[in-house]
CSV table of C-alpha atoms in Angstrom, one decimal:
chain,number,residue,atom,x,y,z
A,254,UNK,CA,111.1,76.9,95.8
A,255,UNK,CA,109.7,80.1,97.4
A,256,UNK,CA,110.5,83.2,95.5
A,257,UNK,CA,110.3,86.9,96.6
A,258,UNK,CA,108.7,89.7,94.7
A,259,UNK,CA,108.6,93.4,95.3
A,260,UNK,CA,105.3,95.2,95.5
A,261,UNK,CA,106.0,98.2,93.3
A,262,UNK,CA,102.9,100.0,94.6
A,263,UNK,CA,104.5,100.4,98.0
A,264,UNK,CA,108.2,99.7,97.7
A,265,UNK,CA,110.7,102.3,96.3
A,266,UNK,CA,108.2,105.2,96.6
A,267,UNK,CA,111.2,107.5,96.4
A,268,UNK,CA,111.6,106.6,92.7
A,269,UNK,CA,109.4,107.3,89.7
A,270,UNK,CA,107.2,104.2,89.1
A,271,UNK,CA,109.0,103.0,85.9
A,272,UNK,CA,112.4,103.2,87.7
A,273,UNK,CA,111.2,100.8,90.4
A,274,UNK,CA,111.7,97.7,88.3
A,275,UNK,CA,115.4,98.1,88.0
A,276,UNK,CA,115.7,99.0,91.7
A,277,UNK,CA,113.8,95.8,92.6
A,278,UNK,CA,116.1,93.7,90.5
A,279,UNK,CA,119.2,95.3,91.9
A,280,UNK,CA,117.9,94.7,95.4
A,281,UNK,CA,117.7,91.0,94.8
A,282,UNK,CA,114.0,90.5,94.2
A,283,UNK,CA,113.0,87.8,91.7
A,284,UNK,CA,109.7,89.2,90.6
A,285,UNK,CA,107.3,92.1,91.0
A,286,UNK,CA,103.7,92.8,92.0
A,287,UNK,CA,101.9,95.7,90.6
A,288,UNK,CA,98.6,96.1,92.4
A,289,UNK,CA,97.1,98.7,90.0
A,290,UNK,CA,99.0,98.9,86.7
A,291,UNK,CA,96.1,100.7,84.9
A,292,UNK,CA,97.5,104.2,85.1
A,293,UNK,CA,100.6,103.3,83.0
A,294,UNK,CA,100.7,102.4,79.3
A,295,UNK,CA,101.1,98.6,79.0
A,296,UNK,CA,104.0,98.9,76.5
A,297,UNK,CA,106.0,100.9,79.1
A,298,UNK,CA,105.5,98.2,81.8
A,299,UNK,CA,106.3,95.4,79.4
A,300,UNK,CA,109.5,97.2,78.4
A,301,UNK,CA,110.6,97.4,82.0
A,302,UNK,CA,109.7,93.7,82.6
A,303,UNK,CA,111.7,92.6,79.6
A,304,UNK,CA,114.6,94.9,80.4
A,305,UNK,CA,114.9,93.6,84.0
A,306,UNK,CA,113.9,90.0,83.4
A,307,UNK,CA,111.5,90.2,86.3
A,308,UNK,CA,108.1,88.5,85.9
A,309,UNK,CA,104.9,90.3,87.0
A,310,UNK,CA,103.4,87.7,89.5
A,311,UNK,CA,100.3,89.4,90.9
A,312,UNK,CA,98.0,92.3,90.4
A,313,UNK,CA,94.6,93.5,91.6
A,314,UNK,CA,91.4,93.7,89.7
A,315,UNK,CA,90.1,97.2,89.2
A,316,UNK,CA,89.0,99.8,90.1
A,317,UNK,CA,92.0,101.8,88.8
A,318,UNK,CA,90.8,104.8,90.9
A,319,UNK,CA,91.7,103.0,94.1
A,320,UNK,CA,93.2,106.1,95.7
A,321,UNK,CA,90.2,107.7,97.3
A,322,UNK,CA,87.9,105.4,95.4
A,323,UNK,CA,86.0,102.2,96.2
A,324,UNK,CA,87.8,99.1,97.4
A,325,UNK,CA,86.4,96.9,94.7
A,326,UNK,CA,82.9,96.0,93.7
A,327,UNK,CA,82.7,92.2,93.7
A,328,UNK,CA,80.5,92.0,96.8
A,329,UNK,CA,78.5,95.2,96.3
A,330,UNK,CA,74.9,94.7,95.3
A,331,UNK,CA,73.8,96.7,92.3
A,332,UNK,CA,77.4,97.1,91.0
A,333,UNK,CA,77.5,93.8,89.0
A,334,UNK,CA,77.8,95.5,85.7
A,335,UNK,CA,80.6,97.7,86.9
A,336,UNK,CA,82.4,94.7,88.3
A,337,UNK,CA,82.1,92.8,85.1
A,338,UNK,CA,83.3,95.7,83.0
A,339,UNK,CA,86.3,96.3,85.2
A,340,UNK,CA,87.1,92.6,85.5
A,341,UNK,CA,87.3,92.2,81.8
A,342,UNK,CA,89.8,95.1,81.7
A,343,UNK,CA,91.8,93.6,84.5
A,344,UNK,CA,91.9,90.2,82.8
A,345,UNK,CA,93.2,91.8,79.6
A,346,UNK,CA,96.0,93.5,81.5
A,347,UNK,CA,96.8,90.2,83.3
A,348,UNK,CA,97.0,88.3,80.0
A,349,UNK,CA,99.2,91.0,78.4
A,350,UNK,CA,101.7,91.0,81.3
A,351,UNK,CA,101.5,87.2,81.9
A,352,UNK,CA,100.5,87.7,85.5
A,353,UNK,CA,99.4,84.4,86.9
A,354,UNK,CA,97.4,85.8,89.9
A,355,UNK,CA,94.6,88.3,89.8
A,356,UNK,CA,93.3,89.4,93.2
A,357,UNK,CA,89.6,90.3,93.1
A,358,UNK,CA,88.7,93.0,95.7
A,359,UNK,CA,85.4,92.5,97.4
A,360,UNK,CA,84.5,96.0,98.3
A,361,UNK,CA,82.7,97.7,101.2
A,362,UNK,CA,79.5,95.7,101.8
A,363,UNK,CA,77.8,93.7,104.5
A,364,UNK,CA,75.0,91.1,104.9
A,365,UNK,CA,73.5,88.2,103.0
A,366,UNK,CA,72.9,90.2,99.8
A,367,UNK,CA,76.6,91.1,99.7
A,368,UNK,CA,77.6,87.4,100.1
A,369,UNK,CA,75.3,86.3,97.3
A,370,UNK,CA,76.6,89.0,95.1
A,371,UNK,CA,80.2,88.0,95.8
A,372,UNK,CA,79.4,84.4,95.1
A,373,UNK,CA,77.7,85.2,91.8
A,374,UNK,CA,80.5,87.5,90.6
A,375,UNK,CA,83.3,85.1,91.5
A,376,UNK,CA,81.5,82.3,89.8
A,377,UNK,CA,81.1,84.4,86.7
A,378,UNK,CA,84.8,85.6,86.8
A,379,UNK,CA,86.2,82.1,87.3
A,380,UNK,CA,84.3,81.0,84.1
A,381,UNK,CA,85.2,84.2,82.2
A,382,UNK,CA,89.0,83.8,82.8
A,383,UNK,CA,89.7,80.1,83.2
A,384,UNK,CA,93.4,80.4,82.6
A,385,UNK,CA,93.9,83.0,85.4
A,386,UNK,CA,94.5,82.2,89.0
A,387,UNK,CA,91.9,84.3,90.8
A,388,UNK,CA,92.4,85.1,94.5
A,389,UNK,CA,90.5,86.6,97.3
A,390,UNK,CA,92.1,88.1,100.5
A,391,UNK,CA,90.6,88.7,103.9
A,392,UNK,CA,91.5,92.2,105.1
A,393,UNK,CA,91.4,93.2,108.8
A,394,UNK,CA,88.7,95.6,109.9
A,395,UNK,CA,91.4,97.7,111.6
A,396,UNK,CA,92.9,98.3,108.1
A,397,UNK,CA,89.8,98.4,106.0
A,398,UNK,CA,86.6,99.0,108.0
A,399,UNK,CA,83.5,97.7,106.3
A,400,UNK,CA,85.3,95.5,103.8
A,401,UNK,CA,83.2,92.4,103.1
A,402,UNK,CA,85.9,89.8,103.4
A,403,UNK,CA,87.2,90.3,106.9
A,404,UNK,CA,88.1,86.8,108.2
A,405,UNK,CA,89.5,83.5,106.9
A,406,UNK,CA,86.5,81.4,107.7
A,407,UNK,CA,84.3,83.5,105.4
A,408,UNK,CA,87.0,83.3,102.7
A,409,UNK,CA,87.2,79.5,102.8
A,410,UNK,CA,83.5,79.2,102.8
A,411,UNK,CA,83.3,81.4,99.7
A,412,UNK,CA,86.0,79.4,97.9
A,413,UNK,CA,84.2,76.2,98.8
A,414,UNK,CA,80.8,77.5,97.6
A,415,UNK,CA,82.1,78.8,94.3
A,416,UNK,CA,84.0,75.5,93.7
A,417,UNK,CA,86.0,76.8,90.8
A,418,UNK,CA,89.5,75.2,90.3
A,419,UNK,CA,91.0,78.6,89.5
A,420,UNK,CA,89.8,80.4,92.7
A,421,UNK,CA,92.0,80.4,95.8
A,422,UNK,CA,93.3,82.4,98.7
A,423,UNK,CA,95.8,85.3,98.9
A,424,UNK,CA,97.4,85.1,102.3
A,425,UNK,CA,98.7,88.4,103.8
A,426,UNK,CA,100.8,88.0,106.9
A,427,UNK,CA,99.9,91.5,108.2
A,428,UNK,CA,96.2,90.9,107.9
A,429,UNK,CA,96.6,87.4,109.3
A,430,UNK,CA,98.3,88.8,112.4
A,431,UNK,CA,95.5,91.4,112.8
A,432,UNK,CA,92.7,89.0,112.2
A,433,UNK,CA,93.9,85.8,113.9
A,434,UNK,CA,96.7,87.0,116.2
A,435,UNK,CA,98.9,83.9,115.4
A,436,UNK,CA,100.2,84.0,111.8
A,437,UNK,CA,101.5,80.5,111.9
A,438,UNK,CA,98.2,79.1,113.1
A,439,UNK,CA,96.4,81.1,110.5
A,440,UNK,CA,98.7,79.7,107.8
A,441,UNK,CA,98.2,76.1,109.0
A,442,UNK,CA,94.4,76.5,108.8
A,443,UNK,CA,94.3,77.7,105.3
A,444,UNK,CA,97.5,76.5,103.6
A,445,UNK,CA,95.9,74.0,101.1
A,446,UNK,CA,93.9,76.9,99.6
A,447,UNK,CA,96.7,79.5,99.3
A,448,UNK,CA,97.7,80.5,95.8
A,449,UNK,CA,99.8,83.7,96.6
A,450,UNK,CA,101.4,85.2,99.7
A,451,UNK,CA,102.2,88.7,100.8
A,452,UNK,CA,104.3,89.6,103.9
A,453,UNK,CA,104.9,92.7,106.0
A,454,UNK,CA,105.7,93.5,109.6
A,455,UNK,CA,102.9,93.8,112.1
A,456,UNK,CA,101.7,96.2,113.4
A,457,UNK,CA,102.3,99.1,111.1
A,458,UNK,CA,102.9,97.2,107.8
A,459,UNK,CA,106.6,98.0,107.9
A,460,UNK,CA,109.6,95.8,107.0
A,461,UNK,CA,109.2,92.1,108.0
A,462,UNK,CA,111.0,90.9,111.0
A,463,UNK,CA,113.7,88.5,109.6
A,464,UNK,CA,113.3,85.9,112.3
A,465,UNK,CA,109.5,85.8,112.2
A,466,UNK,CA,109.5,85.8,108.4
A,467,UNK,CA,112.1,83.0,108.3
A,468,UNK,CA,109.9,80.9,110.5
A,469,UNK,CA,106.9,81.6,108.3
A,470,UNK,CA,108.8,80.7,105.1
A,471,UNK,CA,110.0,77.5,106.6
A,472,UNK,CA,106.4,76.6,107.7
A,473,UNK,CA,105.2,77.4,104.2
A,474,UNK,CA,107.9,75.3,102.5
A,475,UNK,CA,107.0,72.4,104.9
A,476,UNK,CA,103.4,72.6,103.7
A,477,UNK,CA,104.5,72.3,100.1
A,478,UNK,CA,104.0,76.0,99.1
A,479,UNK,CA,106.3,76.7,96.2
A,480,UNK,CA,104.8,80.0,94.9
A,481,UNK,CA,105.6,83.6,95.2
A,482,UNK,CA,105.9,85.8,98.3
A,483,UNK,CA,105.2,89.5,97.7
A,484,UNK,CA,106.8,92.1,100.0
A,485,UNK,CA,104.0,94.5,100.5
A,486,UNK,CA,104.9,97.1,103.1
A,487,UNK,CA,105.6,100.8,103.7
A,488,UNK,CA,109.4,101.3,104.0
A,489,UNK,CA,110.2,102.9,107.3
A,490,UNK,CA,112.9,105.2,105.9
A,491,UNK,CA,113.2,107.5,102.9
A,492,UNK,CA,115.2,104.9,101.0
A,493,UNK,CA,113.7,101.4,100.5
A,494,UNK,CA,117.2,99.9,100.1
A,495,UNK,CA,118.2,100.9,103.6
A,496,UNK,CA,115.5,98.6,105.1
A,497,UNK,CA,116.2,95.5,103.1
A,498,UNK,CA,118.3,93.7,105.6
A,499,UNK,CA,115.4,91.3,106.1
A,500,UNK,CA,115.7,90.3,102.4
A,501,UNK,CA,119.4,89.4,102.7
A,502,UNK,CA,118.7,87.5,105.9
A,503,UNK,CA,116.0,85.2,104.5
A,504,UNK,CA,117.8,84.8,101.2
A,505,UNK,CA,121.0,83.3,102.7
A,506,UNK,CA,121.3,79.5,102.3
A,507,UNK,CA,120.4,77.8,105.6
């Protein structure tokens, strides 16, 4: 059964971070994503998870200084030691929170050396954290110029080359639309490799269109996907709750 999680990095920005957990539960979400939990004491996050009964289902590997900082280091030649140091920290956080999925950000890099660095770092990370589900996510050049992982073909080739059972794909419908044009066709091409899904409207990364999302969720269910779907978008209005009609629409029994 597909379950919906609120990305607390983007949703409910009108609230202090620690108040977003209860807001997500009250809105009807069944879990939460926290892309970068490193700026908050772990006990405070654990307390909110326990209080609301919401599981943390996905987070990103460092850097914790994402705002204005680098978009990861996994494919950046010369940053291997930084990557390993930050990955160990991320893995500790993921274990503390019980997060099943840890998204490893590739960073801004290009060329054969970047690919080899990415492969080596992912191989090391998969062995260093065998109980975690590690994911990589293609990001469109329009959203993140210069990001190493910019298409699905490269992502699948990397996963195949590493060959680790705990490495898979994070599928973001917004990036899929920007990269491939046809989200459903993109899903069909990569479905067996997907471990986690994120959704948003395109263009603009606003609220998902209920009809389009319903079609995608049905296609995912038909492919046997039974994991989490994270809502990762920028609310169009000042109150996140005012734009959650899509959640009610896709949550109704068919």
